[in-house]
Coordinates of C-alpha atoms and ligand atoms in Angstrom, one line a residue:
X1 CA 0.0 0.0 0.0
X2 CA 2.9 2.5 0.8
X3 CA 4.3 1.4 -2.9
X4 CA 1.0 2.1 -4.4
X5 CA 0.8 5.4 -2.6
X6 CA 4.2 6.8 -5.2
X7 CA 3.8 6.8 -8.0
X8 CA 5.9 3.5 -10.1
X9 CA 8.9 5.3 -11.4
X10 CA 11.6 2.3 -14.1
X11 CA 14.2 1.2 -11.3
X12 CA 15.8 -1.4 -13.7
X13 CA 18.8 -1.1 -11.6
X14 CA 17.7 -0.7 -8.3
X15 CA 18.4 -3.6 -6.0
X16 CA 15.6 -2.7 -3.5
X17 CA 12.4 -3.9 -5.1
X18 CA 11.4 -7.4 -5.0
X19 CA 11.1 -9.4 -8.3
X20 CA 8.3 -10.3 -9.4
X21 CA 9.3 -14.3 -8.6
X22 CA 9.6 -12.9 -4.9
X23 CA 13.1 -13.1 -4.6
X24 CA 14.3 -9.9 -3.5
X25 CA 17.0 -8.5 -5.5
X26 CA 20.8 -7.9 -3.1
X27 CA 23.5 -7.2 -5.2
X28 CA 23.2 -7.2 -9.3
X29 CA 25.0 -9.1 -11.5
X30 CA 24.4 -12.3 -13.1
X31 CA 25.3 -16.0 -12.1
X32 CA 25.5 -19.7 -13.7
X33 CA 26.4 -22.7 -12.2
X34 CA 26.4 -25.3 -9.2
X35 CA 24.2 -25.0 -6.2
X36 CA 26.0 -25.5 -2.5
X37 CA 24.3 -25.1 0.6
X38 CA 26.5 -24.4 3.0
X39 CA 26.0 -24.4 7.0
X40 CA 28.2 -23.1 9.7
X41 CA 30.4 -25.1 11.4
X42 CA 30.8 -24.5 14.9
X43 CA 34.1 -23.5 16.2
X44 CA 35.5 -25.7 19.4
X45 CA 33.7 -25.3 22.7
X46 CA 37.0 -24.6 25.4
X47 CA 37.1 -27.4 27.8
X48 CA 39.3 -25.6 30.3
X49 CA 38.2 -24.2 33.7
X50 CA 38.2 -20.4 33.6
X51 CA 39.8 -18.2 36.3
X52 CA 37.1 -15.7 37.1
X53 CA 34.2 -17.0 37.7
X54 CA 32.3 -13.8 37.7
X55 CA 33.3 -12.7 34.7
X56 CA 32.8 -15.6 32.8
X57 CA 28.7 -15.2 34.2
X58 CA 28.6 -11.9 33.1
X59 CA 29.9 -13.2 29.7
X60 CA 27.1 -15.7 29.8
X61 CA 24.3 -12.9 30.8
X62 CA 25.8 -10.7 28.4
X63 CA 25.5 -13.4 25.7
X64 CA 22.0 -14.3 26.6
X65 CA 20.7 -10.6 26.5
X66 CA 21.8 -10.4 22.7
X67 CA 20.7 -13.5 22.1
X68 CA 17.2 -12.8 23.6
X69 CA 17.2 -9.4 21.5
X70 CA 18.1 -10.6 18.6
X71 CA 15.8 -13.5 18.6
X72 CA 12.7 -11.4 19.9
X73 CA 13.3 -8.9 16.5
X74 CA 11.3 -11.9 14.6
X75 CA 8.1 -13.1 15.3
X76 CA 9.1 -16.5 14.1
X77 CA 11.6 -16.8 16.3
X78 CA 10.5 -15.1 19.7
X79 CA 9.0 -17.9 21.1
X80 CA 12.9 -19.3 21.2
X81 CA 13.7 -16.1 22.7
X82 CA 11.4 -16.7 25.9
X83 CA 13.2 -20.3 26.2
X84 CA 16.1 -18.5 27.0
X85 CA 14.4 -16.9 30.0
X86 CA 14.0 -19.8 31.4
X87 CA 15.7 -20.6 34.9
X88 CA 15.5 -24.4 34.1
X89 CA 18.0 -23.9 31.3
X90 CA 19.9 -21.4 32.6
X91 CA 20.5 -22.1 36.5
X92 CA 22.3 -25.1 35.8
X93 CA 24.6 -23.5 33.2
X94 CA 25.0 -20.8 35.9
X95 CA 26.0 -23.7 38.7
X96 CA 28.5 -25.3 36.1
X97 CA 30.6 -22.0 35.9
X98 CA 29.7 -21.2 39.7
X99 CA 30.7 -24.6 41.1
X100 CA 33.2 -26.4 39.0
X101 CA 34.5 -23.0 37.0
X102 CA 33.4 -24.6 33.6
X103 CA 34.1 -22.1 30.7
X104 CA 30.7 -20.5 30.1
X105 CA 30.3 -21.9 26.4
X106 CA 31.1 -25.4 27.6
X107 CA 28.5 -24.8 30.7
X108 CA 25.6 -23.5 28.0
X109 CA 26.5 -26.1 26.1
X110 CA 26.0 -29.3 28.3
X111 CA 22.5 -27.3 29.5
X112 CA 21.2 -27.4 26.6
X113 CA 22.1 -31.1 25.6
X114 CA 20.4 -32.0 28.4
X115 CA 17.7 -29.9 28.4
X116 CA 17.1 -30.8 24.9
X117 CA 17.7 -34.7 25.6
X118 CA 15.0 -34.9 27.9
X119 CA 12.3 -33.3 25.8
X120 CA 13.0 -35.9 23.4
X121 CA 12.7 -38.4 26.1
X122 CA 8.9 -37.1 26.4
X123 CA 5.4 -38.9 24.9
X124 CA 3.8 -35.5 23.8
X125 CA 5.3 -34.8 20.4
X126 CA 4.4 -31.2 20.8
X127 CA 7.0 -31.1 23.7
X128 CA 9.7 -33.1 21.4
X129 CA 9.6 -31.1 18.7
X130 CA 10.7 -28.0 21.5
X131 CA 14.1 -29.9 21.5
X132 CA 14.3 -28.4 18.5
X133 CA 13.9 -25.0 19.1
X134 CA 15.9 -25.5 22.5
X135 CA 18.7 -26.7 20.3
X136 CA 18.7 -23.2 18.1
X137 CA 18.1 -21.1 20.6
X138 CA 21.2 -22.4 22.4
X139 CA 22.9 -22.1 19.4
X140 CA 22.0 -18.6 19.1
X141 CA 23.8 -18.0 22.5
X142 CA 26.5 -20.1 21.7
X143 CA 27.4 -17.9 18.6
X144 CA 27.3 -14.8 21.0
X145 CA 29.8 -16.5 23.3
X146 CA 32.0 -17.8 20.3
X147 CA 32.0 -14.9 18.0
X148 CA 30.2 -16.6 15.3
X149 CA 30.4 -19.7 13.1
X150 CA 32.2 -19.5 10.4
X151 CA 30.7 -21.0 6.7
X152 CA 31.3 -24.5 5.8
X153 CA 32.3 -22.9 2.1
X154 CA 32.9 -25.4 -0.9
X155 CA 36.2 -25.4 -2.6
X156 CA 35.1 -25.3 -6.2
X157 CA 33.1 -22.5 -7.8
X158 CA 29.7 -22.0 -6.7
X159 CA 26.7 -20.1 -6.3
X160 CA 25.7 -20.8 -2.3
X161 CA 22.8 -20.8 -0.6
X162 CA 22.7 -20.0 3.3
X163 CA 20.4 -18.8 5.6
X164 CA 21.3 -14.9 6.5
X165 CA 24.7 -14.5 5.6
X166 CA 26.5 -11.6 8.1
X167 CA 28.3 -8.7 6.9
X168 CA 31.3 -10.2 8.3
X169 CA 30.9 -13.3 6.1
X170 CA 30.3 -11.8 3.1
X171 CA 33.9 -9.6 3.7
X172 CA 35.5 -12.9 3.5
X173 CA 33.6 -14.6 0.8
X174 CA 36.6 -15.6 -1.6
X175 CA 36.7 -15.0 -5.2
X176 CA 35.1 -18.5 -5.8
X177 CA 31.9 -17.6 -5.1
X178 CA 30.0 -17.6 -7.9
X179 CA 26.9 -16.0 -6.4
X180 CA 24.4 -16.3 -3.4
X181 CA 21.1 -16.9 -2.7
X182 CA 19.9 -16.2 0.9
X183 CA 17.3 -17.5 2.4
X184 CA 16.1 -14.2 4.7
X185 CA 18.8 -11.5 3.5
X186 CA 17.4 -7.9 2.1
X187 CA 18.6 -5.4 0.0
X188 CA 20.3 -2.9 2.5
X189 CA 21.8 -5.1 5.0
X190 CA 25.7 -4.4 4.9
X191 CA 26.1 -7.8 3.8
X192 CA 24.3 -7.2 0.9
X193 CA 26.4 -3.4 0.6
X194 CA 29.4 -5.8 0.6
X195 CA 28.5 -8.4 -1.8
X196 CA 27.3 -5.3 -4.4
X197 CA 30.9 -4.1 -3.3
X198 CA 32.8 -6.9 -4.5
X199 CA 30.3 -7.8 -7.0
X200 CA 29.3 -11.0 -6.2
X201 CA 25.4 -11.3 -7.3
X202 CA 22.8 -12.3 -4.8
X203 CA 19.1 -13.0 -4.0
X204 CA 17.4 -12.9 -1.2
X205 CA 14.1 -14.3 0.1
X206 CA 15.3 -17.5 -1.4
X207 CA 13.9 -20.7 0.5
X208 CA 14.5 -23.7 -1.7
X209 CA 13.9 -27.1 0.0
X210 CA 15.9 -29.2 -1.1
X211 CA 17.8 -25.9 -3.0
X212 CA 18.4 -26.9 -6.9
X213 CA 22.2 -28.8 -8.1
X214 CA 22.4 -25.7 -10.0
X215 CA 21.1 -22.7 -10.7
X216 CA 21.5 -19.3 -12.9
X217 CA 20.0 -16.0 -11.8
X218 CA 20.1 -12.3 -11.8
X219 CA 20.8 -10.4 -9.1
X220 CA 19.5 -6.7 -10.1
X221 CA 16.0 -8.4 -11.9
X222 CA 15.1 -11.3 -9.4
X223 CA 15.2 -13.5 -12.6
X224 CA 15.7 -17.1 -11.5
X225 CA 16.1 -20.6 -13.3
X226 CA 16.4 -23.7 -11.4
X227 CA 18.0 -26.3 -13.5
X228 CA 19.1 -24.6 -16.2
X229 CA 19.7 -25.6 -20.0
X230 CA 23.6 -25.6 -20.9
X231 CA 21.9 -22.3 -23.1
X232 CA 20.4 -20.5 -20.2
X233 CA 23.8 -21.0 -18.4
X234 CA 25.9 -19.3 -20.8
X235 CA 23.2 -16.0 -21.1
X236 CA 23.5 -15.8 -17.2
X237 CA 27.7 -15.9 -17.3
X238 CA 28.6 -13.1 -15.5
X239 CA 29.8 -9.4 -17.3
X240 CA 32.7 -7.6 -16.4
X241 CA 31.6 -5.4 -13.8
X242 CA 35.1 -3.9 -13.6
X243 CA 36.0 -2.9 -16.7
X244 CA 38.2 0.0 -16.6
X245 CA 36.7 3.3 -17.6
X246 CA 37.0 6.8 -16.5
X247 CA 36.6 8.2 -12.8
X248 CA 34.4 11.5 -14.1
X249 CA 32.2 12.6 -16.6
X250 CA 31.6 16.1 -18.0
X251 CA 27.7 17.1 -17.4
X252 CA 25.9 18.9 -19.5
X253 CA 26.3 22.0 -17.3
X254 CA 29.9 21.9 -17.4
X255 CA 30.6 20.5 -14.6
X256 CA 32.2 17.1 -13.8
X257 CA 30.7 14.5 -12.4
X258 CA 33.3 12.4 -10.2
X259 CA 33.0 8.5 -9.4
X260 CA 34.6 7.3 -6.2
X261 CA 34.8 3.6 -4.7
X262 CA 33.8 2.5 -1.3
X263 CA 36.1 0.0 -0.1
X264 CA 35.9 -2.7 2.5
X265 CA 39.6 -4.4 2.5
X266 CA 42.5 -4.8 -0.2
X267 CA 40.5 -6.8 -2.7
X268 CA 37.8 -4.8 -3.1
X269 CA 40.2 -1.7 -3.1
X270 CA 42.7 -3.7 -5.8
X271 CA 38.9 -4.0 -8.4
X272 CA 38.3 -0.4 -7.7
X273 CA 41.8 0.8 -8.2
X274 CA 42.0 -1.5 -11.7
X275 CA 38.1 -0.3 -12.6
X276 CA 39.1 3.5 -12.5
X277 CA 37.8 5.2 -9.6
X278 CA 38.4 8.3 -8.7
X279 CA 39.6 7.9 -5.1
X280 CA 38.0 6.3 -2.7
X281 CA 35.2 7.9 -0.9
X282 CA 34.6 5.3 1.8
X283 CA 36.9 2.7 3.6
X284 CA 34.7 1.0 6.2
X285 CA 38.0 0.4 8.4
X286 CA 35.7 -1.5 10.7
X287 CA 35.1 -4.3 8.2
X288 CA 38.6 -5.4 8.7
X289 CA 37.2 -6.1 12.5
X290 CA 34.1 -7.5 12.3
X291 CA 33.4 -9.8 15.0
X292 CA 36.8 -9.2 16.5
X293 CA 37.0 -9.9 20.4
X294 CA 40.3 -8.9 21.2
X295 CA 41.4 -5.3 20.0
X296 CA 44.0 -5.0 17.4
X297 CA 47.0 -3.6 18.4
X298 CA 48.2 0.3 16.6
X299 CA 50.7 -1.6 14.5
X300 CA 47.8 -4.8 13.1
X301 CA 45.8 -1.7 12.8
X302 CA 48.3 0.3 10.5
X303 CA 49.2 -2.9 8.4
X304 CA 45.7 -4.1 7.6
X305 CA 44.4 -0.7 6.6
X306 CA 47.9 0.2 4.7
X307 CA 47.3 -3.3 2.6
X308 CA 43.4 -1.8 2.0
X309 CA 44.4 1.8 0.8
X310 CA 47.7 0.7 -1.3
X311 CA 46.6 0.7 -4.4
X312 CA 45.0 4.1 -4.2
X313 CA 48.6 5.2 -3.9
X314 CA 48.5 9.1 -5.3
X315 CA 44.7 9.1 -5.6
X316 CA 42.6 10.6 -2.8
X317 CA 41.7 7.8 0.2
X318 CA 39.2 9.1 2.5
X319 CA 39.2 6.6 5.7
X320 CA 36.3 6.2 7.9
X321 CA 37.0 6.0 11.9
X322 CA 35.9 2.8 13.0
X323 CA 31.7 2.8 12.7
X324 CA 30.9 0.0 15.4
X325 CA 27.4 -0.9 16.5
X326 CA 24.1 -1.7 15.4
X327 CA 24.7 -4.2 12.5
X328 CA 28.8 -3.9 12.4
X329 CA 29.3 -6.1 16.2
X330 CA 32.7 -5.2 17.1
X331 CA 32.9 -7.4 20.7
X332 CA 36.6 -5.5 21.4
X333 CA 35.1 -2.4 22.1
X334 CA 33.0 -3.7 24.6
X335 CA 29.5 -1.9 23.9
X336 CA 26.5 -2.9 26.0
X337 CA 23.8 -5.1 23.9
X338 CA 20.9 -2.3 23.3
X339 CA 17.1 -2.8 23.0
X340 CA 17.4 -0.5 20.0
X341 CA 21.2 -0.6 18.4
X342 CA 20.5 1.7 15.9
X343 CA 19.3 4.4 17.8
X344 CA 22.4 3.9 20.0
X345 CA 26.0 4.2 21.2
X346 CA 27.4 3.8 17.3
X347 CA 29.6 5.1 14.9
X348 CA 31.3 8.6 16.7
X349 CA 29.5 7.7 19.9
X350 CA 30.6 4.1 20.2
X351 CA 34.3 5.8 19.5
X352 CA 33.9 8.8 22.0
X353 CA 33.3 6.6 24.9
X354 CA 36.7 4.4 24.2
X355 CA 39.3 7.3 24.1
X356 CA 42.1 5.2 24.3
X357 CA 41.2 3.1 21.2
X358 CA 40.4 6.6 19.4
X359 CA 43.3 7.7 19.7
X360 CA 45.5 4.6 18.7
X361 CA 43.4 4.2 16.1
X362 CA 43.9 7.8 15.1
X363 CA 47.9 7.6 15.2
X364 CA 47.3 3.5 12.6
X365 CA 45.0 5.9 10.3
X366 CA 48.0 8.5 10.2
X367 CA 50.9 6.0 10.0
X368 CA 48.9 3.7 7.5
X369 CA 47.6 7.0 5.4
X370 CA 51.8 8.1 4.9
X371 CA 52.7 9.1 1.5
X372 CA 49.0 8.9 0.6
X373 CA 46.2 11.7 -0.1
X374 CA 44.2 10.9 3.2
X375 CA 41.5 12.1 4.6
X376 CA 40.0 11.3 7.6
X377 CA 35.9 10.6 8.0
X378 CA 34.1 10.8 11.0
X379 CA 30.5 8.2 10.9
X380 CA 27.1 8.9 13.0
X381 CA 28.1 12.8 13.9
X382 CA 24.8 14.3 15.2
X383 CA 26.6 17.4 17.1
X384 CA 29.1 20.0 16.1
X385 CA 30.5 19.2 19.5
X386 CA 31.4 15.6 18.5
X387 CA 33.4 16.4 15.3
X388 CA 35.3 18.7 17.6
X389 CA 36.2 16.2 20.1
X390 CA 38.0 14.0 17.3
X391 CA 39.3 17.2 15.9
X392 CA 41.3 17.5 19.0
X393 CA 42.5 13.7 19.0
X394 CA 43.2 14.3 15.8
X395 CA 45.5 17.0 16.5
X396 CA 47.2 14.8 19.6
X397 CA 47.6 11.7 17.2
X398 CA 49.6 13.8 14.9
X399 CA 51.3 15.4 17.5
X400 CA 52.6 12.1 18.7
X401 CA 53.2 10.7 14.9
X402 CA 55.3 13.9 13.7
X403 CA 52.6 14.8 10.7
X404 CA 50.3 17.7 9.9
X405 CA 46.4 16.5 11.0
X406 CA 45.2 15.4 7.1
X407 CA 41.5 17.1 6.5
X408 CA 38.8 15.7 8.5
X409 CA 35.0 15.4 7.6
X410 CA 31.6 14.5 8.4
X411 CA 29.7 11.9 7.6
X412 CA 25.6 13.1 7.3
X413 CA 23.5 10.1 8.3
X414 CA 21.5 11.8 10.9
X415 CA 18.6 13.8 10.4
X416 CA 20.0 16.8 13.0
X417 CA 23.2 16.8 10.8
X418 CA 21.9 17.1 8.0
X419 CA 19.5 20.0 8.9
X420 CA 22.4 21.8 10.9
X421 CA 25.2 22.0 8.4
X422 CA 25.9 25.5 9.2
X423 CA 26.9 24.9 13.1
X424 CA 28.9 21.9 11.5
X425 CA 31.1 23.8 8.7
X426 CA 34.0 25.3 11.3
X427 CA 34.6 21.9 12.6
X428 CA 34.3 20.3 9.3
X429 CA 36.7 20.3 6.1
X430 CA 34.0 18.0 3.7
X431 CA 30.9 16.5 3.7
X432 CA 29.5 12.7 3.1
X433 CA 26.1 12.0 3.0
X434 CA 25.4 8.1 3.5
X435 CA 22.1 7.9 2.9
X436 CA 22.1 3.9 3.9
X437 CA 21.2 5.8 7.5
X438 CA 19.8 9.1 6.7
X439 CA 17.0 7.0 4.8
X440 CA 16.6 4.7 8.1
X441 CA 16.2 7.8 10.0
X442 CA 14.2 9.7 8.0
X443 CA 11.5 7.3 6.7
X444 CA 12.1 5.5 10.5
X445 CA 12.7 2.1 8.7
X446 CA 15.3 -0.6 9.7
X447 CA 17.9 -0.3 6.4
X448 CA 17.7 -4.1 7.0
X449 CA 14.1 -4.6 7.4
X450 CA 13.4 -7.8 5.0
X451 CA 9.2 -6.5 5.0
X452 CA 9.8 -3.0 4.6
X453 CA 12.4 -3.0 1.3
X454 CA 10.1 0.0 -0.1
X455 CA 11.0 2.2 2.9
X456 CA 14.6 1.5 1.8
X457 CA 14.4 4.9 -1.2
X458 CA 16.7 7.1 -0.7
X459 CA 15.3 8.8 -3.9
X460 CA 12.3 9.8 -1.4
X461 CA 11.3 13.5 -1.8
X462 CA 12.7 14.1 2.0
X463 CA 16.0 12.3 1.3
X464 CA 16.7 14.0 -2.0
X465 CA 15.3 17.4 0.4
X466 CA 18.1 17.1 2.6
X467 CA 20.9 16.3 0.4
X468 CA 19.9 19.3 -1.4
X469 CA 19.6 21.6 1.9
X470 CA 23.2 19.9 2.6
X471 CA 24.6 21.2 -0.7
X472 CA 23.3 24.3 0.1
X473 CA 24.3 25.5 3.5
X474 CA 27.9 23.4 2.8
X475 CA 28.6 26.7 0.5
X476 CA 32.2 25.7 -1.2
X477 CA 32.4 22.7 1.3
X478 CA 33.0 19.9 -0.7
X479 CA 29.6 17.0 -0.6
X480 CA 29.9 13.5 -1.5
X481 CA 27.3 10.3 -1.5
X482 CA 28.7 7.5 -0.2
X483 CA 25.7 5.5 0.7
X484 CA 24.3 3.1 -2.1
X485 CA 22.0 5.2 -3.9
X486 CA 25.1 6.5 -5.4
X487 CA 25.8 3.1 -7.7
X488 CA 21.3 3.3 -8.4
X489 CA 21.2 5.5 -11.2
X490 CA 17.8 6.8 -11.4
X491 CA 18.6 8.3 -7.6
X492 CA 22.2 9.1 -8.5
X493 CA 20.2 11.2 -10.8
X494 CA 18.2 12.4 -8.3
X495 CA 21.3 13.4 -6.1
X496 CA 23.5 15.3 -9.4
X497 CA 19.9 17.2 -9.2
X498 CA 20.2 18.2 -6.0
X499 CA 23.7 18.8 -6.6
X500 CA 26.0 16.4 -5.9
X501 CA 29.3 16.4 -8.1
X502 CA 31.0 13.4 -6.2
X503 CA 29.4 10.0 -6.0
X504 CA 31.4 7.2 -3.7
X505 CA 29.9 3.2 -4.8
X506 CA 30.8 -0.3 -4.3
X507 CA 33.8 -0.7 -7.8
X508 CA 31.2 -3.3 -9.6
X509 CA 28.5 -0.3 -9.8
X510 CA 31.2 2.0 -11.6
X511 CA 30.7 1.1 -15.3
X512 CA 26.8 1.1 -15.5
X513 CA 26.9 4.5 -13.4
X514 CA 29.6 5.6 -16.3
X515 CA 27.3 4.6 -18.9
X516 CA 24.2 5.9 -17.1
X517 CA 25.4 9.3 -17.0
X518 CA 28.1 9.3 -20.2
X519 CA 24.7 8.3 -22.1
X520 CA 22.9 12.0 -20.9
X521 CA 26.0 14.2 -20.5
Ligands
PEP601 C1 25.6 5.0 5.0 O1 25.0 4.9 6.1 O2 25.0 5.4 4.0 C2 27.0 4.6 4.9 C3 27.7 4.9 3.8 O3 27.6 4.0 6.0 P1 27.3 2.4 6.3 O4 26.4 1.9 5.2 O5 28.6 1.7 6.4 O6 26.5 2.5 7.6
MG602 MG1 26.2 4.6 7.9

């Protein structure tokens, strides 16, 4: 009904409407070739006793909590979240660590085994088939407490299917990926941001039972074929998404009209760098820590984000400070689970209340940004106040490196950011609009929401509104889009319009934004 209420507007290239199969359309590009379904193995349990007690219950209620949230975000699934409220299950995982100083894994472990032993012990089948549910739900916990499963992932080429990939799985989805359908994922998860990044194609909404030996698809159309002819196969081979090309276009105006990458680690910055960007617009440094429990040292932190800018040696780099929270877990930094992440301590928040890490992270940025055209990005500002606190870090962590502080910027996700531009220019050297947030914000819609995928338009009047109100009051301020209605080109259109002269996209949208706009200019 929202849907019906705008009016249809040709968004051939849009990955955020659903196809008409049903499949919902998560990164474009086309695939051929074998089906794998592919589970997660789980990493080992430790079978050693821990030393503090205490801590390793507040581990377990800390686990439980973001299990509990998680789980109760689905209607499907919150009846296993009220399991795990239940002091049958967890008292005598609590008593295991208490008493004997079992690590809190193996504790939660052996409680639910036994838990979910002796409801398959029972007559009523209604009560045995809660074994199940006991046995996920645990595992949900267990994933908490482990840091994730990692993918069972075949060796050969393949398209694979799997049931909600993470961001930080897609990252490290390597090169023999063919493709992927997902069972739940949606269009503007960052999982699906980093699959359009590294142009891998992908579906989502995709339960197949058993799935099919093979498959070809499209990932911008929804098209599908199960069991396709040797024909059909070769149609669906995959284009070259990376072609190199320019990194600007003239517009009719005059004016150029630059392309820029976003970049998530060294492989995605390598396709970029080879397909002709312009620079790179956004590094998400905090991809290279996903899931991370233990922080990385200043030095791991230089190397790793060194190796991701290299090849945008003498091209501009701008780095994003770490942007934890909400869908990006980083464990290291510690953050309490949150009824409503989003809304939370993330981004420059998370980063303000862990000084210390700023500030080393600062002084890796500055080290790893040597010799290079860096420039430094600061996520999730809502006040001037904010941007002037990492100003000042800024200033110490090049004090302590021996370099001049490189320009600094703001990102504009937030709705007060975007509105006060003004109070933000002395504190701010450039502008980045990532409209993956300001949309969430504005049209107050998870970016991840599988059933609201039409609330995901940033080409919405009061989007497009803001961007334009942000080119405005930025005067000779320098604005960029680095969310991904820059690589859609009917909003990319929409944002030149409201005039944007820099647009930052994962490298496989670069050619069909080149065409899009070499084809008008
Ligand atoms: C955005 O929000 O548009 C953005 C670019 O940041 P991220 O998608 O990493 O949150
Ligand atoms: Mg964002």
């Amino acid at each position: 009904a929202i849907l019906a209420e705008r009016p249809a507007e040709p968004h051939a290239e849009t990955p955020s409407k659903a196809s008409s199969g049903g499949f919902v359309p998560m990164s474009p590009g086309r695939a051929a070739g074998p089906v794998v379904a592919v589970g997660r193995a789980r990493p080992a349990v430790p079978e050693t006793t821990v030393a503090d007690r205490v801590a390793a219950l507040a581990r377990l209620d800390e686990a439980l909590a973001a299990a509990r949230a998680a789980l109760a975000g689905n209607p499907i699934l919150a009846a296993q979240a009220a399991l795990l409220a239940d002091p049958a299950l967890i008292g005598p995982a609590r008593a295991a660590i208490e008493a004997d100083g079992r690590h809190e894994a193996a504790a939660w472990r052996d409680a639910i085994a036994a838990a979910a032993a002796s409801h398959e012990a029972l007559d009523d089948p209604y009560l045995r088939a809660r074994a199940r549910d006991l046995r996920e739900a645990g595992d949900a916990v267990l994933r908490e407490l482990l840091g994730g499963f990692g993918l069972d992932l075949p060796a050969k080429p393949a398209i694979i299917a799997v049931d909600e990939l993470t961001a930080a799985e897609a990252a490290s989805l390597p090169p023999t990926i063919l493709g992927v359908l997902d069972r739940r994922g949606g269009p503007t998860s960052h999982a699906a941001i980093l699959l359009r990044a590294a142009g891998i194609p992908a579906l989502g909404g995709v339960a197949l039972d058993p799935p099919p030996s093979r498959a070809a698809f499209d990932g911008a159309t929804g098209e599908f074929v199960a069991e396709p002819d040797a024909a059909t196969e070769a149609r669906f081979r995959a284009a070259d998404l990376l072609a190199p090309g320019p990194a600007s276009v003239i517009l009719p105006g005059g004016e150029a009209l630059e392309f820029w990458a976003n970049v998530a680690g060294p492989a995605d910055a390598a396709a970029a760098a080879r397909a002709g960007a312009f620079g790179v617009g956004l590094a998400r440094t905090e991809m290279l820590f996903l899931g991370r429990a233990d922080m990385p040292g200043e030095d791991e932190q230089e190397a790793r984000v060194g190796a991701m800018i290299a090849p945008f040696q003498g091209r501009p780099v701008v780095v994003r400070l770490l942007d934890a929270g909400a869908d990006k877990p980083v464990p290291f930094l510690a953050l309490a689970s949150e009824e409503n992440p989003a809304l939370g301590v993330r981004g420059v928040r998370a980063l303000l209340r862990r000084p210390d890490f700023c500030a080393a992270h600062l002084r890796a940025l500055l080290r790893a940004g040597a010799g290079h055209d860096l420039r430094i990005m600061v996520p999730m500002v809502t006040f001037a106040a904010e941007l002037r606190a990492i100003r000042d870090l800024l200033a110490a962590a090049a004090r302590d490196v021996g370099c001049e502080p490189p320009p600094l910027g703001a990102m504009i996700e937030v709705p007060a950011a975007a509105l006060t531009v003004p109070d933000l220019l002395a504190a701010s050297d450039f502008f980045s609009i990532g409209t993956n947030d300001l949309t969430q914000y504005v049209l107050a819609a998870d970016r991840g929401h599988k059933d609201l995928p039409g609330f995901a338009d940033a080409g919405h009047p009061a989007v497009i509104g803001l961007c334009a109100r942000v080119c405005r009051d930025a005067g000779a301020v320098p604005v960029s889009v680095c969310g991904e209605a820059a690589g859609d080109p009917s909003t990319a259109r929409l944002l030149v319009e409201a005039g944007i002269r820099k647009l930052s996209m994962g490298a496989a949208r670069l050619s069909t934004l080149r065409a899009a706009f070499s084809a008008s200019a």
